[in-house]
Amino acid sequence: MDNESIMEEERAKYAELEVLYQNIIDHSTEIENELLENNTKIQTILDRMRRYLSPQLYEMITGAEVETSISHQRRKLTIFFSDIVGFTTITDSIEPEILSDCLNKYLDVMSSIAIKYGGTIDKFIGDAIMIFFGAPSFDNDKVHALNCVKMAIEMRDSLPSLAEYWKKSGINHNLTCRIGINTGYVTVGNFGTNERMDYTIIGGPVNVASRLENASDAGEILISNATKSLIDEFIDTKPKGEIVVKGVHTPIETFQVIGLKNDQDKKENPFLKFDSDGFLLKPLHFDKLSTNPEERRLMQYALEKALAALK
């Protein structure tokens, strides 16, 4: 075979290799584009799923750290219930679009506060919220109870600014909420079927927390003695009597949360001034329709501190 034939044969082999290489490059590009498209779809699904799950549960599921089968365990949790006072009375008199916007704004603010303190948002039931502390991630009982009560205080204190948003939207409803908190052993885990499951909690302490919320007054945070015993070092409370809960053999001792200990003393109260000789209690004008929850709380605290000083 002469040199010319050899060169021609080599050129043909090179051309075949070049075609094969280009085919591989084209195929790789197709695979890369397909993977990119699939990753985009997966990320879209994950972003949608994130909206339906608490951050803790979302992280555990996407990180494959939690079983997605029907399973549960006993654990001591602190449980929170809240709802908007008188919300059902305004649902028929307000346009659904406006009501939905204001309710979603309220739930958005409450959810952000819950996430800030590490609460697991169990569910929204209209304007009602159920949150628990201690699962799926666990720290210790005192931390869970204290974070839950701190969360409740911040939620309560955020209502005046939310009320302004509601008023600007045309809802002249006095925005207040009722809150109930209890601590106890419950069953927590996945409940349902293989096709549809909820990560939630069941047990007597859940019912007690719900009953505490129903028994609380407007703008009030009502806790059980089981919760108070865990946070007494940090939170000011006052006794509110006992309630009877169906299925619980003994009455539940309840306490109203006033605020963080020493926190109120660091803030200037517009109704009460202390000096070296005593105190000055300024005139109070209370109107149940126009006095907002923050003003009520400051008035109440001023009266309680004044009475304590007199005693």
Short mmCIF file of C-alpha atoms in Angstrom, two decimals:
data_model
loop_
_atom_site.label_atom_id
_atom_site.label_comp_id
_atom_site.label_asym_id
_atom_site.label_seq_id
_atom_site.Cartn_x
_atom_site.Cartn_y
_atom_site.Cartn_z
CA MET A 1 0.00 0.00 0.00
CA ASP A 2 1.50 3.32 -1.04
CA ASN A 3 1.73 6.43 1.13
CA GLU A 4 -1.22 8.06 -0.61
CA SER A 5 -3.52 5.16 0.28
CA ILE A 6 -2.32 5.11 3.87
CA MET A 7 -2.98 8.85 4.22
CA GLU A 8 -6.45 8.44 2.69
CA GLU A 9 -7.26 5.62 5.12
CA GLU A 10 -6.07 7.68 8.11
CA ARG A 11 -8.15 10.66 6.99
CA ALA A 12 -11.23 8.44 6.78
CA LYS A 13 -10.62 7.11 10.31
CA TYR A 14 -10.14 10.65 11.59
CA ALA A 15 -13.38 11.76 9.94
CA GLU A 16 -15.23 8.86 11.58
CA LEU A 17 -13.74 9.76 14.99
CA GLU A 18 -14.71 13.40 14.49
CA VAL A 19 -18.30 12.42 13.68
CA LEU A 20 -18.37 10.09 16.74
CA TYR A 21 -16.95 12.84 18.96
CA GLN A 22 -19.53 15.35 17.74
CA ASN A 23 -22.33 12.83 18.34
CA ILE A 24 -21.08 12.31 21.89
CA ILE A 25 -20.91 16.08 22.46
CA ASP A 26 -24.45 16.54 21.09
CA HIS A 27 -25.77 13.68 23.20
CA SER A 28 -24.04 15.01 26.32
CA THR A 29 -25.57 18.43 25.72
CA GLU A 30 -29.00 16.85 25.41
CA ILE A 31 -28.49 14.94 28.68
CA GLU A 32 -27.20 18.07 30.42
CA ASN A 33 -30.20 20.08 29.21
CA GLU A 34 -32.55 17.31 30.32
CA LEU A 35 -30.91 17.15 33.75
CA LEU A 36 -31.12 20.93 34.07
CA GLU A 37 -34.82 20.86 33.15
CA ASN A 38 -35.50 18.05 35.63
CA ASN A 39 -33.60 19.86 38.39
CA THR A 40 -35.67 22.96 37.73
CA LYS A 41 -38.87 20.90 37.98
CA ILE A 42 -37.67 19.27 41.23
CA GLN A 43 -36.76 22.64 42.72
CA THR A 44 -40.18 24.02 41.78
CA ILE A 45 -41.83 21.05 43.50
CA LEU A 46 -39.63 21.50 46.60
CA ASP A 47 -40.45 25.22 46.75
CA ARG A 48 -44.16 24.40 46.61
CA MET A 49 -43.76 21.67 49.23
CA ARG A 50 -41.94 24.11 51.53
CA ARG A 51 -45.13 26.20 51.76
CA TYR A 52 -47.10 23.24 53.12
CA LEU A 53 -44.61 22.04 55.74
CA SER A 54 -42.99 23.50 58.82
CA PRO A 55 -39.29 24.34 58.21
CA GLN A 56 -38.15 21.59 60.62
CA LEU A 57 -40.21 18.89 58.93
CA TYR A 58 -39.26 20.12 55.44
CA GLU A 59 -35.54 19.94 56.25
CA MET A 60 -35.88 16.45 57.73
CA ILE A 61 -37.89 15.09 54.79
CA THR A 62 -35.66 16.57 52.09
CA GLY A 63 -32.60 15.44 54.04
CA ALA A 64 -34.03 11.90 54.35
CA GLU A 65 -33.74 12.15 58.14
CA VAL A 66 -37.36 11.21 58.85
CA GLU A 67 -39.42 8.15 57.99
CA THR A 68 -42.35 8.85 55.68
CA SER A 69 -44.21 5.76 56.88
CA ILE A 70 -46.92 5.63 59.52
CA SER A 71 -45.02 5.92 62.82
CA HIS A 72 -45.23 7.81 66.09
CA GLN A 73 -43.70 8.17 69.55
CA ARG A 74 -44.44 9.56 72.99
CA ARG A 75 -42.77 12.87 73.78
CA LYS A 76 -43.17 15.80 76.16
CA LEU A 77 -44.13 18.89 74.14
CA THR A 78 -45.39 22.41 74.73
CA ILE A 79 -48.55 23.06 72.73
CA PHE A 80 -49.91 26.43 71.56
CA PHE A 81 -53.40 27.36 70.32
CA SER A 82 -54.63 30.80 69.27
CA ASP A 83 -57.51 32.39 67.41
CA ILE A 84 -58.80 35.87 66.54
CA VAL A 85 -61.54 37.08 68.89
CA GLY A 86 -64.81 37.66 67.03
CA PHE A 87 -63.42 36.69 63.64
CA THR A 88 -66.48 34.67 62.59
CA THR A 89 -68.76 37.68 63.17
CA ILE A 90 -67.03 39.71 60.44
CA THR A 91 -66.77 37.03 57.75
CA ASP A 92 -70.24 37.75 56.35
CA SER A 93 -69.86 41.54 56.28
CA ILE A 94 -66.49 41.84 54.53
CA GLU A 95 -65.66 41.12 50.90
CA PRO A 96 -63.93 37.71 50.66
CA GLU A 97 -60.93 39.13 48.79
CA ILE A 98 -60.27 41.77 51.47
CA LEU A 99 -60.84 39.29 54.28
CA SER A 100 -58.50 36.75 52.68
CA ASP A 101 -55.78 39.36 52.24
CA CYS A 102 -56.00 40.53 55.86
CA LEU A 103 -56.16 36.99 57.23
CA ASN A 104 -53.17 35.92 55.13
CA LYS A 105 -51.23 38.95 56.37
CA TYR A 106 -52.04 37.98 59.97
CA LEU A 107 -51.04 34.34 59.41
CA ASP A 108 -47.86 35.40 57.62
CA VAL A 109 -46.73 37.55 60.57
CA MET A 110 -47.68 34.87 63.11
CA SER A 111 -45.84 32.19 61.09
CA SER A 112 -42.67 34.30 60.88
CA ILE A 113 -42.69 34.73 64.66
CA ALA A 114 -43.28 30.99 65.16
CA ILE A 115 -40.36 30.11 62.89
CA LYS A 116 -38.17 32.65 64.72
CA TYR A 117 -38.69 30.79 68.01
CA GLY A 118 -38.41 27.29 66.52
CA GLY A 119 -42.07 26.29 66.69
CA THR A 120 -43.48 23.54 64.49
CA ILE A 121 -46.62 24.89 62.82
CA ASP A 122 -49.09 22.02 62.90
CA LYS A 123 -52.02 23.60 61.08
CA PHE A 124 -54.16 26.64 60.32
CA ILE A 125 -57.89 26.20 60.88
CA GLY A 126 -59.37 29.38 59.47
CA ASP A 127 -58.03 32.08 61.81
CA ALA A 128 -56.90 29.52 64.42
CA ILE A 129 -53.28 28.39 64.71
CA MET A 130 -51.84 25.25 66.31
CA ILE A 131 -48.10 25.11 67.03
CA PHE A 132 -45.95 22.77 69.13
CA PHE A 133 -42.41 22.80 70.48
CA GLY A 134 -40.17 19.76 71.02
CA ALA A 135 -40.62 17.79 67.78
CA PRO A 136 -39.34 16.83 65.31
CA SER A 137 -36.16 18.35 66.82
CA PHE A 138 -35.70 18.29 70.60
CA ASP A 139 -33.70 20.58 72.91
CA ASN A 140 -35.07 20.46 76.45
CA ASP A 141 -38.42 21.01 78.14
CA LYS A 142 -37.58 24.41 79.64
CA VAL A 143 -36.27 25.81 76.36
CA HIS A 144 -39.35 24.62 74.50
CA ALA A 145 -41.78 26.08 77.04
CA LEU A 146 -39.91 29.39 77.29
CA ASN A 147 -39.63 29.79 73.52
CA CYS A 148 -43.33 29.06 73.17
CA VAL A 149 -44.32 31.69 75.76
CA LYS A 150 -41.88 34.25 74.29
CA MET A 151 -43.41 33.57 70.88
CA ALA A 152 -46.90 34.12 72.29
CA ILE A 153 -45.86 37.44 73.88
CA GLU A 154 -44.37 38.68 70.60
CA MET A 155 -47.47 37.59 68.69
CA ARG A 156 -49.69 39.47 71.16
CA ASP A 157 -47.50 42.58 70.94
CA SER A 158 -47.54 42.53 67.12
CA LEU A 159 -51.32 42.91 66.92
CA PRO A 160 -51.55 46.74 67.11
CA SER A 161 -49.51 47.16 63.91
CA LEU A 162 -51.56 44.43 62.22
CA ALA A 163 -54.76 46.18 63.34
CA GLU A 164 -53.58 49.28 61.45
CA TYR A 165 -53.14 47.17 58.31
CA TRP A 166 -56.66 45.81 58.74
CA LYS A 167 -58.11 49.31 59.19
CA LYS A 168 -56.40 50.54 56.03
CA SER A 169 -58.01 47.61 54.22
CA GLY A 170 -61.45 48.64 55.49
CA ILE A 171 -61.85 46.24 58.44
CA ASN A 172 -62.63 48.22 61.61
CA HIS A 173 -62.50 45.12 63.77
CA ASN A 174 -60.69 45.35 67.11
CA LEU A 175 -57.95 42.82 66.34
CA THR A 176 -57.26 40.75 69.45
CA CYS A 177 -56.46 37.12 69.94
CA ARG A 178 -56.81 34.47 72.61
CA ILE A 179 -53.89 32.15 73.37
CA GLY A 180 -53.67 28.90 75.34
CA ILE A 181 -50.45 27.02 76.15
CA ASN A 182 -49.94 23.66 77.86
CA THR A 183 -47.07 21.21 78.37
CA GLY A 184 -47.39 17.43 78.61
CA TYR A 185 -46.74 14.03 77.09
CA VAL A 186 -48.42 13.46 73.74
CA THR A 187 -48.13 11.08 70.81
CA VAL A 188 -46.33 12.73 67.90
CA GLY A 189 -45.65 11.40 64.43
CA ASN A 190 -47.18 10.46 61.09
CA PHE A 191 -50.90 9.69 61.18
CA GLY A 192 -53.09 8.73 58.25
CA THR A 193 -52.77 6.27 55.39
CA ASN A 194 -50.01 5.24 53.02
CA GLU A 195 -51.48 7.69 50.48
CA ARG A 196 -52.06 10.69 52.77
CA MET A 197 -50.36 11.46 56.08
CA ASP A 198 -50.14 14.30 58.58
CA TYR A 199 -47.24 14.91 60.94
CA THR A 200 -49.18 15.96 64.02
CA ILE A 201 -49.83 15.32 67.72
CA ILE A 202 -52.66 13.74 69.69
CA GLY A 203 -53.38 13.32 73.38
CA GLY A 204 -54.94 14.88 76.46
CA PRO A 205 -52.47 17.79 76.75
CA VAL A 206 -53.53 18.93 73.25
CA ASN A 207 -57.13 19.14 74.41
CA VAL A 208 -56.05 21.06 77.52
CA ALA A 209 -54.15 23.63 75.42
CA SER A 210 -57.20 24.09 73.20
CA ARG A 211 -59.44 24.48 76.25
CA LEU A 212 -57.07 27.08 77.73
CA GLU A 213 -57.34 29.09 74.52
CA ASN A 214 -61.14 28.94 74.67
CA ALA A 215 -61.12 29.99 78.32
CA SER A 216 -58.78 32.96 77.88
CA ASP A 217 -60.06 36.52 77.60
CA ALA A 218 -59.44 38.80 74.62
CA GLY A 219 -55.75 39.71 74.38
CA GLU A 220 -54.85 37.16 77.07
CA ILE A 221 -52.23 34.40 77.17
CA LEU A 222 -53.41 31.60 79.46
CA ILE A 223 -51.02 28.82 80.48
CA SER A 224 -51.28 25.71 82.62
CA ASN A 225 -49.33 25.08 85.80
CA ALA A 226 -47.33 22.44 83.88
CA THR A 227 -46.01 25.19 81.59
CA LYS A 228 -45.66 27.80 84.35
CA SER A 229 -43.40 25.52 86.40
CA LEU A 230 -40.92 25.43 83.49
CA ILE A 231 -40.80 29.19 82.79
CA ASP A 232 -41.46 30.71 86.23
CA GLU A 233 -37.90 32.01 86.48
CA PHE A 234 -38.26 34.18 83.40
CA ILE A 235 -41.96 35.07 82.97
CA ASP A 236 -44.32 37.19 85.10
CA THR A 237 -47.69 35.51 85.59
CA LYS A 238 -50.72 35.78 87.84
CA PRO A 239 -53.23 33.10 88.90
CA LYS A 240 -56.48 32.93 86.94
CA GLY A 241 -58.27 30.10 88.73
CA GLU A 242 -59.07 26.60 87.61
CA ILE A 243 -60.84 25.15 84.59
CA VAL A 244 -62.40 21.74 84.09
CA VAL A 245 -61.43 19.84 80.94
CA LYS A 246 -63.42 16.88 79.69
CA GLY A 247 -61.40 13.70 80.07
CA VAL A 248 -59.09 15.19 82.71
CA HIS A 249 -59.89 13.96 86.21
CA THR A 250 -58.62 17.00 88.14
CA PRO A 251 -59.19 20.74 87.47
CA ILE A 252 -56.42 22.54 85.56
CA GLU A 253 -54.77 25.42 87.42
CA THR A 254 -54.32 28.37 85.05
CA PHE A 255 -52.15 31.48 84.94
CA GLN A 256 -52.20 34.63 82.84
CA VAL A 257 -48.90 35.65 81.24
CA ILE A 258 -48.00 39.28 81.96
CA GLY A 259 -44.60 39.50 80.27
CA LEU A 260 -40.90 38.81 80.61
CA LYS A 261 -39.56 39.39 84.13
CA ASN A 262 -37.73 42.72 84.44
CA ASP A 263 -38.53 43.44 80.80
CA GLN A 264 -41.37 45.80 81.64
CA ASP A 265 -39.25 47.59 84.25
CA LYS A 266 -36.69 48.45 81.56
CA LYS A 267 -39.37 50.12 79.44
CA GLU A 268 -40.92 53.47 80.26
CA ASN A 269 -44.56 52.97 81.19
CA PRO A 270 -46.66 56.02 80.25
CA PHE A 271 -49.05 55.42 83.16
CA LEU A 272 -46.62 54.81 86.04
CA LYS A 273 -43.55 56.69 87.29
CA PHE A 274 -41.40 55.61 90.23
CA ASP A 275 -39.12 57.90 92.25
CA SER A 276 -37.23 57.71 95.56
CA ASP A 277 -40.36 58.59 97.58
CA GLY A 278 -42.88 56.32 95.87
CA PHE A 279 -44.74 56.39 92.58
CA LEU A 280 -47.09 58.47 90.48
CA LEU A 281 -50.00 56.64 88.86
CA LYS A 282 -51.29 58.77 86.01
CA PRO A 283 -55.03 58.99 85.17
CA LEU A 284 -56.24 56.02 83.14
CA HIS A 285 -58.98 56.25 80.55
CA PHE A 286 -60.15 52.81 79.46
CA ASP A 287 -62.67 52.29 76.69
CA LYS A 288 -63.33 48.67 75.70
CA LEU A 289 -63.86 49.64 72.06
CA SER A 290 -61.05 52.12 71.43
CA THR A 291 -58.29 50.98 73.83
CA ASN A 292 -55.95 48.70 71.89
CA PRO A 293 -54.34 45.53 73.34
CA GLU A 294 -50.96 47.19 73.95
CA GLU A 295 -52.56 50.04 75.92
CA ARG A 296 -54.58 47.53 77.94
CA ARG A 297 -51.44 45.59 78.76
CA LEU A 298 -49.57 48.72 79.88
CA MET A 299 -52.52 49.83 82.02
CA GLN A 300 -52.80 46.40 83.59
CA TYR A 301 -49.08 46.23 84.31
CA ALA A 302 -49.08 49.74 85.82
CA LEU A 303 -51.95 48.85 88.17
CA GLU A 304 -50.35 45.57 89.21
CA LYS A 305 -46.97 47.23 89.93
CA ALA A 306 -48.70 50.02 91.87
CA LEU A 307 -50.65 47.50 93.98
CA ALA A 308 -47.47 45.50 94.63
CA ALA A 309 -45.68 48.65 95.80
CA LEU A 310 -48.58 49.54 98.14
CA LYS A 311 -48.51 46.07 99.70
#
